[in-house]
mmCIF file with all atom_site columns, C-alpha atoms in Angstrom:
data_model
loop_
_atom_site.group_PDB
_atom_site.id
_atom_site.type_symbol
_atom_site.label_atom_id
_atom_site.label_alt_id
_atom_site.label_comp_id
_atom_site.label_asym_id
_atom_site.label_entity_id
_atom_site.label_seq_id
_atom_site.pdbx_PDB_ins_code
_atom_site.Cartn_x
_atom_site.Cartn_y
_atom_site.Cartn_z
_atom_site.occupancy
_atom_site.B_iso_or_equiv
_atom_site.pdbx_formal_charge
_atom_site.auth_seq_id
_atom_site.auth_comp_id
_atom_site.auth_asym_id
_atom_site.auth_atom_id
_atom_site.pdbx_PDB_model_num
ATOM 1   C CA . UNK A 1 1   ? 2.163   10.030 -56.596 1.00 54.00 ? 1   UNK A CA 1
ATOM 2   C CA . UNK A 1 2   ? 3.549   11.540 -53.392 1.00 58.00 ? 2   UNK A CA 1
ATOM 3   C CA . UNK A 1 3   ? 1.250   14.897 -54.393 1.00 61.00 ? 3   UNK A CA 1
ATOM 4   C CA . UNK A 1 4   ? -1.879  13.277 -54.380 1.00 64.00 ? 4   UNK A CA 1
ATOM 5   C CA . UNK A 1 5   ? -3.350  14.768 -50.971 1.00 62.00 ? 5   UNK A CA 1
ATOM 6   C CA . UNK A 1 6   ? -0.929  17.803 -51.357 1.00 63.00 ? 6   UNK A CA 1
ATOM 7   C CA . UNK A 1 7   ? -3.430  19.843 -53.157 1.00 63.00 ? 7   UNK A CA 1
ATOM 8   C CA . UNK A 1 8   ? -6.123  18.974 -51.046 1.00 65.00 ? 8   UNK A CA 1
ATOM 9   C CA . UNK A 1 9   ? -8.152  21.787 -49.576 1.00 65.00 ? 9   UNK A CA 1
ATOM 10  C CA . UNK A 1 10  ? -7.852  21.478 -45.796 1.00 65.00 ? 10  UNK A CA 1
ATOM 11  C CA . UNK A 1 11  ? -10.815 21.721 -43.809 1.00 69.00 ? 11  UNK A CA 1
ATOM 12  C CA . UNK A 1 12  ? -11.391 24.637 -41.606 1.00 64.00 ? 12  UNK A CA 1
ATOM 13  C CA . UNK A 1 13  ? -14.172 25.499 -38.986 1.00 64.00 ? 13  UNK A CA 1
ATOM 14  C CA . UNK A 1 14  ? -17.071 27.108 -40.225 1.00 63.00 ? 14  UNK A CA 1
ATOM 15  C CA . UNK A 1 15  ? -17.207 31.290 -39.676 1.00 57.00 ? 15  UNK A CA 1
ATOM 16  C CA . UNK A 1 16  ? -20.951 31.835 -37.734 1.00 59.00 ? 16  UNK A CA 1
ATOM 17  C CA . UNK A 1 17  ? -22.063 35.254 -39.676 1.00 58.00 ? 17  UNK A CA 1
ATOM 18  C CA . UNK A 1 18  ? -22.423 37.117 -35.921 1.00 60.00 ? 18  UNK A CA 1
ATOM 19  C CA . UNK A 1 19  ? -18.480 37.377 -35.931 1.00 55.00 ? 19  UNK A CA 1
ATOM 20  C CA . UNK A 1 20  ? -18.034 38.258 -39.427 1.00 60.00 ? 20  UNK A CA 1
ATOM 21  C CA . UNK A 1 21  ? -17.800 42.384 -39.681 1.00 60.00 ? 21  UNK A CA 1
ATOM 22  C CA . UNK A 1 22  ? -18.895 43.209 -43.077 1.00 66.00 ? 22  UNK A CA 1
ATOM 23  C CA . UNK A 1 23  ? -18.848 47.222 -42.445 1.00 62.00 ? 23  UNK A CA 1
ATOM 24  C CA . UNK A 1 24  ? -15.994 49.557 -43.874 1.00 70.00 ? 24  UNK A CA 1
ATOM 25  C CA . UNK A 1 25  ? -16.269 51.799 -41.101 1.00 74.00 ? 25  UNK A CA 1
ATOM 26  C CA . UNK A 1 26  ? -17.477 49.544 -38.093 1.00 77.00 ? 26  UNK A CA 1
ATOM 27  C CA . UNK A 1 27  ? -19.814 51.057 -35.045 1.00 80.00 ? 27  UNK A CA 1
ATOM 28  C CA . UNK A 1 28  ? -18.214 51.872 -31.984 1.00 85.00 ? 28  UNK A CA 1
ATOM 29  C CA . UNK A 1 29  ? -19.551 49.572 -29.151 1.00 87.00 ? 29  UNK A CA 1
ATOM 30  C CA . UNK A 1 30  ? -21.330 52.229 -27.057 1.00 88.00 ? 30  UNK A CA 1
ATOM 31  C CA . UNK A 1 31  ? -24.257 50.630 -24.668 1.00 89.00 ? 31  UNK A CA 1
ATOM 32  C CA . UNK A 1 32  ? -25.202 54.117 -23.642 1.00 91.00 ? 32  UNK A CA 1
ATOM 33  C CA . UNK A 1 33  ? -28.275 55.509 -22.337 1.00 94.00 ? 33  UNK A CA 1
ATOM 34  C CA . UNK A 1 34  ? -30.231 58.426 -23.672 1.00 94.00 ? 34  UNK A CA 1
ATOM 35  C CA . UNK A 1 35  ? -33.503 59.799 -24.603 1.00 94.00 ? 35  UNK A CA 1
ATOM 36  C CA . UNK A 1 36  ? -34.593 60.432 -28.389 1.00 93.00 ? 36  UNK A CA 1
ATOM 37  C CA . UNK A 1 37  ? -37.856 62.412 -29.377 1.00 92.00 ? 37  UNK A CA 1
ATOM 38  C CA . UNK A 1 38  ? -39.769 62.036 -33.175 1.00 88.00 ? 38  UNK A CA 1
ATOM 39  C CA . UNK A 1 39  ? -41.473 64.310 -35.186 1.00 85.00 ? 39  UNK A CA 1
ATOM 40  C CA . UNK A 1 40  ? -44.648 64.663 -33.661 1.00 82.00 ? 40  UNK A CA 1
ATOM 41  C CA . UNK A 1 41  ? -43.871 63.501 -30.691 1.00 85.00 ? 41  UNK A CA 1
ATOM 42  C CA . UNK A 1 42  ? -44.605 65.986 -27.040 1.00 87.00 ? 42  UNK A CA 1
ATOM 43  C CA . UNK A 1 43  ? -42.160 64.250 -24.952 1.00 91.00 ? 43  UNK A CA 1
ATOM 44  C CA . UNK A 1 44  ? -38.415 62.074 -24.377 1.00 92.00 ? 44  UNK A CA 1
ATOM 45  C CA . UNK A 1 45  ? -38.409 58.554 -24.616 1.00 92.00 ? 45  UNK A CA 1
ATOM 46  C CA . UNK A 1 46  ? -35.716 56.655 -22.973 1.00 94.00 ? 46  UNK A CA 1
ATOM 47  C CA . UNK A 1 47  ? -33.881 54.546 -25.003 1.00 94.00 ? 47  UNK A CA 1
ATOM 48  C CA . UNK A 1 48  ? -29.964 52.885 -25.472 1.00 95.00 ? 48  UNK A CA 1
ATOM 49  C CA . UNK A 1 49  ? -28.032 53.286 -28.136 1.00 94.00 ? 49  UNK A CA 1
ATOM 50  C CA . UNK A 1 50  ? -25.863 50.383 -28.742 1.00 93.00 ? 50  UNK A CA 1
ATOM 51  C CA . UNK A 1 51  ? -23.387 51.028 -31.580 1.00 91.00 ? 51  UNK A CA 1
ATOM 52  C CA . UNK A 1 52  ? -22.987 53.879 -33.656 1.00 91.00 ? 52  UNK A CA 1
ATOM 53  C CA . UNK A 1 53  ? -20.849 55.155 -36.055 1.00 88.00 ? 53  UNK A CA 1
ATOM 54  C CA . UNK A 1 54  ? -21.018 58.132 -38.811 1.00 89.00 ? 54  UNK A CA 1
ATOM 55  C CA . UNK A 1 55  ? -23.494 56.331 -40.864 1.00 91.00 ? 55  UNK A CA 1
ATOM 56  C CA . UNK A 1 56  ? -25.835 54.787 -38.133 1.00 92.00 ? 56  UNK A CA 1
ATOM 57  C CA . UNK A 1 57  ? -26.843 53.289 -35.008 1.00 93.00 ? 57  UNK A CA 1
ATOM 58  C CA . UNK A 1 58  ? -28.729 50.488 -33.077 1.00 94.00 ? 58  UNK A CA 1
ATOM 59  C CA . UNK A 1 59  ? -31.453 51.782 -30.928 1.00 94.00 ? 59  UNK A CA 1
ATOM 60  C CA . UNK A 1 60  ? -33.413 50.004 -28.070 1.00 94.00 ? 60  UNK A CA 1
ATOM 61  C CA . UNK A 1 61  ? -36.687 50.743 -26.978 1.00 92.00 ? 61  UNK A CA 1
ATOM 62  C CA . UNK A 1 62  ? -40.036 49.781 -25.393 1.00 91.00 ? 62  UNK A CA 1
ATOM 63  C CA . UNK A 1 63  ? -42.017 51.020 -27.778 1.00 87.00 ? 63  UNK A CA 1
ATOM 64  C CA . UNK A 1 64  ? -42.344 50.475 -31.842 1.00 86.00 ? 64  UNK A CA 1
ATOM 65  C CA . UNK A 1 65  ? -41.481 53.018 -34.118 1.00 82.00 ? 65  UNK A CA 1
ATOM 66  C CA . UNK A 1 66  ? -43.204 53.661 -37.617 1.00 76.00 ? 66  UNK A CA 1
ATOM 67  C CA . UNK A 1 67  ? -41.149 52.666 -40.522 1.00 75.00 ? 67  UNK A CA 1
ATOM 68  C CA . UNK A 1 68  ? -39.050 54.617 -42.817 1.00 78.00 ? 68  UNK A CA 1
ATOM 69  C CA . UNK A 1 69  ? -37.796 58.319 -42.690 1.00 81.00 ? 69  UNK A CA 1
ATOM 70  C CA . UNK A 1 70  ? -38.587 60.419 -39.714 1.00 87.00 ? 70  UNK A CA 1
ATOM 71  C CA . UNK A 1 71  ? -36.518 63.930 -38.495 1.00 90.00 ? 71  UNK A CA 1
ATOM 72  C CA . UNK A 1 72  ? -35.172 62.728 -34.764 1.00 90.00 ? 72  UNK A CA 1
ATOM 73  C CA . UNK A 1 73  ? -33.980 64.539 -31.757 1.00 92.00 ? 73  UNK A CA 1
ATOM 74  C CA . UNK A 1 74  ? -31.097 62.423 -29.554 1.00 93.00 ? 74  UNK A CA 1
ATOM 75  C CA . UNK A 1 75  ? -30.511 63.759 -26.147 1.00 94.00 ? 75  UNK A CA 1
ATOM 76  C CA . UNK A 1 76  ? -27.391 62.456 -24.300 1.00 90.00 ? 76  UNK A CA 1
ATOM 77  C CA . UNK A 1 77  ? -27.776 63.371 -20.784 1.00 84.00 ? 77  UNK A CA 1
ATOM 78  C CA . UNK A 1 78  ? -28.632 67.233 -20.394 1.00 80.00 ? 78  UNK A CA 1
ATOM 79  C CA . UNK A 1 79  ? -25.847 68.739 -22.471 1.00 83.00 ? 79  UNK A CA 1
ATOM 80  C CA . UNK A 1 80  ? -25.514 67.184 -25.528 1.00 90.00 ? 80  UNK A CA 1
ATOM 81  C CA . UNK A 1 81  ? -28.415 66.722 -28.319 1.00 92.00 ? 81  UNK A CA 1
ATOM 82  C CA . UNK A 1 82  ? -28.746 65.798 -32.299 1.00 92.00 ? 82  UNK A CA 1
ATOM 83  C CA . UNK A 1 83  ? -31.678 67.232 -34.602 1.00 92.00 ? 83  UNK A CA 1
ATOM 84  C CA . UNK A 1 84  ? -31.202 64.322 -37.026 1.00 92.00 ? 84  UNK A CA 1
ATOM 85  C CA . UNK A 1 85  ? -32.902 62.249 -39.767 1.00 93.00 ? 85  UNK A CA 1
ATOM 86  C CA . UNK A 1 86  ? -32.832 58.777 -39.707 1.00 93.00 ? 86  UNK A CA 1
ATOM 87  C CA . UNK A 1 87  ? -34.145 56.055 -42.013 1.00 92.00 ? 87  UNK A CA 1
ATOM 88  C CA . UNK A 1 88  ? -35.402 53.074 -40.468 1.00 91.00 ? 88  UNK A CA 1
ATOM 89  C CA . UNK A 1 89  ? -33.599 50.252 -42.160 1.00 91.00 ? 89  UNK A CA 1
ATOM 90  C CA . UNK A 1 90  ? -34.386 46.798 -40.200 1.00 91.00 ? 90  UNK A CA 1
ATOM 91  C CA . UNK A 1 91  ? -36.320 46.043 -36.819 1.00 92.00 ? 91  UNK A CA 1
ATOM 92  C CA . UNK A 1 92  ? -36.426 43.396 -34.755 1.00 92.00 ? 92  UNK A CA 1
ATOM 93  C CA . UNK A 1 93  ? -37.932 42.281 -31.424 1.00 92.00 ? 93  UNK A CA 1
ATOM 94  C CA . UNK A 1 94  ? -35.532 40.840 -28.571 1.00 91.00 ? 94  UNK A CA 1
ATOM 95  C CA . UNK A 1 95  ? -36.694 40.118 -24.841 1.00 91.00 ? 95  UNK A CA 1
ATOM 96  C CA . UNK A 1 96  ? -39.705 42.213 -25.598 1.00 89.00 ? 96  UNK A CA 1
ATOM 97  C CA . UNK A 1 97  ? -37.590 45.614 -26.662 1.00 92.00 ? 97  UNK A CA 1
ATOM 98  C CA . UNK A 1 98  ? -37.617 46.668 -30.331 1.00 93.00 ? 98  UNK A CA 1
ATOM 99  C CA . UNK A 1 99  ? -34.343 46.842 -32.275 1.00 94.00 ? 99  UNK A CA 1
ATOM 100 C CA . UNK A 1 100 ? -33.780 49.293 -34.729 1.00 93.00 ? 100 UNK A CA 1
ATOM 101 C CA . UNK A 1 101 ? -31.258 49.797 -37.244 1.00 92.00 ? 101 UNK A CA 1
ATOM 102 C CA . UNK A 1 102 ? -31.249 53.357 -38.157 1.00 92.00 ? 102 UNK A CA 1
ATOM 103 C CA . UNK A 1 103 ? -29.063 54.934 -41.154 1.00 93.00 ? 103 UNK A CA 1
ATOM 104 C CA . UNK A 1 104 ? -28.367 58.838 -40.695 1.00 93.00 ? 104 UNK A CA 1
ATOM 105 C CA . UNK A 1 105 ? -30.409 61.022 -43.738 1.00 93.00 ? 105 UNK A CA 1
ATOM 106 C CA . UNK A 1 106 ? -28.925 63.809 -42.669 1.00 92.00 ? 106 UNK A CA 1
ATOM 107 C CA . UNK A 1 107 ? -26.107 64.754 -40.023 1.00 91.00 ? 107 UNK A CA 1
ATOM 108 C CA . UNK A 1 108 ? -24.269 67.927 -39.989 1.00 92.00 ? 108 UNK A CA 1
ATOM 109 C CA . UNK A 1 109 ? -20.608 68.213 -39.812 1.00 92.00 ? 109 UNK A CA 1
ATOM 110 C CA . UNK A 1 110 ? -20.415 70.274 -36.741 1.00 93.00 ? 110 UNK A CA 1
ATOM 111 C CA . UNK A 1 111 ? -22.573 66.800 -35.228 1.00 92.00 ? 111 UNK A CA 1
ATOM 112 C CA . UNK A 1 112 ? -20.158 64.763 -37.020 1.00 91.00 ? 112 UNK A CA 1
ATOM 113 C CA . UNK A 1 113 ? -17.319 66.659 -34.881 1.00 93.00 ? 113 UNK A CA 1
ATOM 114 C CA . UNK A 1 114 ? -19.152 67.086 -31.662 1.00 92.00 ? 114 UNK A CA 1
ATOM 115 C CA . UNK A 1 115 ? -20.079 63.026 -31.614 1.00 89.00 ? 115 UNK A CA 1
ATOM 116 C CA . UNK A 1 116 ? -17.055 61.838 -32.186 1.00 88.00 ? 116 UNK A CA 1
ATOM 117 C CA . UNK A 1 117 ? -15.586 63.827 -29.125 1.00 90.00 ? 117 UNK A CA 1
ATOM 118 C CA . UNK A 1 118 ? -18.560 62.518 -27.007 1.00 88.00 ? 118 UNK A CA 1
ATOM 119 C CA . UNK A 1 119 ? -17.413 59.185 -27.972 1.00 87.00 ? 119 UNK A CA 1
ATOM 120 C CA . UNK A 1 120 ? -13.760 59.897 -27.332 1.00 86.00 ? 120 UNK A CA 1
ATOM 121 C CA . UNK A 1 121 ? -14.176 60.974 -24.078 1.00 87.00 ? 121 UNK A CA 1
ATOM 122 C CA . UNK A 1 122 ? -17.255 59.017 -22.972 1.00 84.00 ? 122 UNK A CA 1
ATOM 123 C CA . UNK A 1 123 ? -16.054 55.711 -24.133 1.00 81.00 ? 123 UNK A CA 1
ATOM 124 C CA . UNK A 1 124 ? -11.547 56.165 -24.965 1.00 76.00 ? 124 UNK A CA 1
ATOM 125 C CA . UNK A 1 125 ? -11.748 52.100 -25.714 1.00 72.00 ? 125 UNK A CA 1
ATOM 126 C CA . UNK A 1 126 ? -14.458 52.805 -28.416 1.00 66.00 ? 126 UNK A CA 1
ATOM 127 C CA . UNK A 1 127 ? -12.335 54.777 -30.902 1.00 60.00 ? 127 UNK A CA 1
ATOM 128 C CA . UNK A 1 128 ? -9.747  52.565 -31.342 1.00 57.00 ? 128 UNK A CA 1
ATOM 129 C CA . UNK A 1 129 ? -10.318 50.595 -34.946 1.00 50.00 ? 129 UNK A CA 1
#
């Protein structure tokens, strides 16, 4: 009789979903600024890029993008830039700026290498998983 509440499932706090990571390769927490230009497109827009990792990132901007695939140039500062396709996968709108989630279509190796040393020695705390 001594095992009756011995078995009993304890109760725990609820997890909110914002804290739960469900990604095997999680974004590095970047907050960076930079400029991005579509297909079609004449000139730069300014944008941040929030997190990013080898699969995608989370773009900010004032303007709203047209959904789906589109080929993407990503200029950070004056030396470094990515001819990239993206696929636009969710959107929202916060404090008036759209949110994008973008996963890469196609990013080159050489890209692959070069982004991950901008990230290493833009943002050292970043890398660290």
């Amino acid at each position: 009789m001594w095992l009756k509440g011995f078995f009993r499932r304890r109760k725990r706090p609820p997890i909110s979903q914002e804290k739960i990571e469900r990604r095997q390769l999680p974004r590095w927490q970047l907050g960076c600024e930079a400029s991005a230009k579509w297909q079609g497109q004449d000139d730069f827009v300014s944008c941040a890029i929030k997190d990013m990792n080898f699969r995608g990132f989370q773009i900010w901007l004032d303007r709203e993008l047209c959904p789906g695939c589109c080929a993407l140039i990503i200029r950070f500062g004056t030396d470094l830039v990515f001819n990239i396709e993206v696929c636009v996968v969710w959107h929202a709108l916060v404090n008036a700026k759209h949110v994008y989630g973008c996963r890469f279509i196609r990013l080159r190796d050489a890209d692959k290498e070069r982004l991950y040393h901008f990230v290493f020695q833009n943002f050292p705390g970043a890398t660290r998983l």
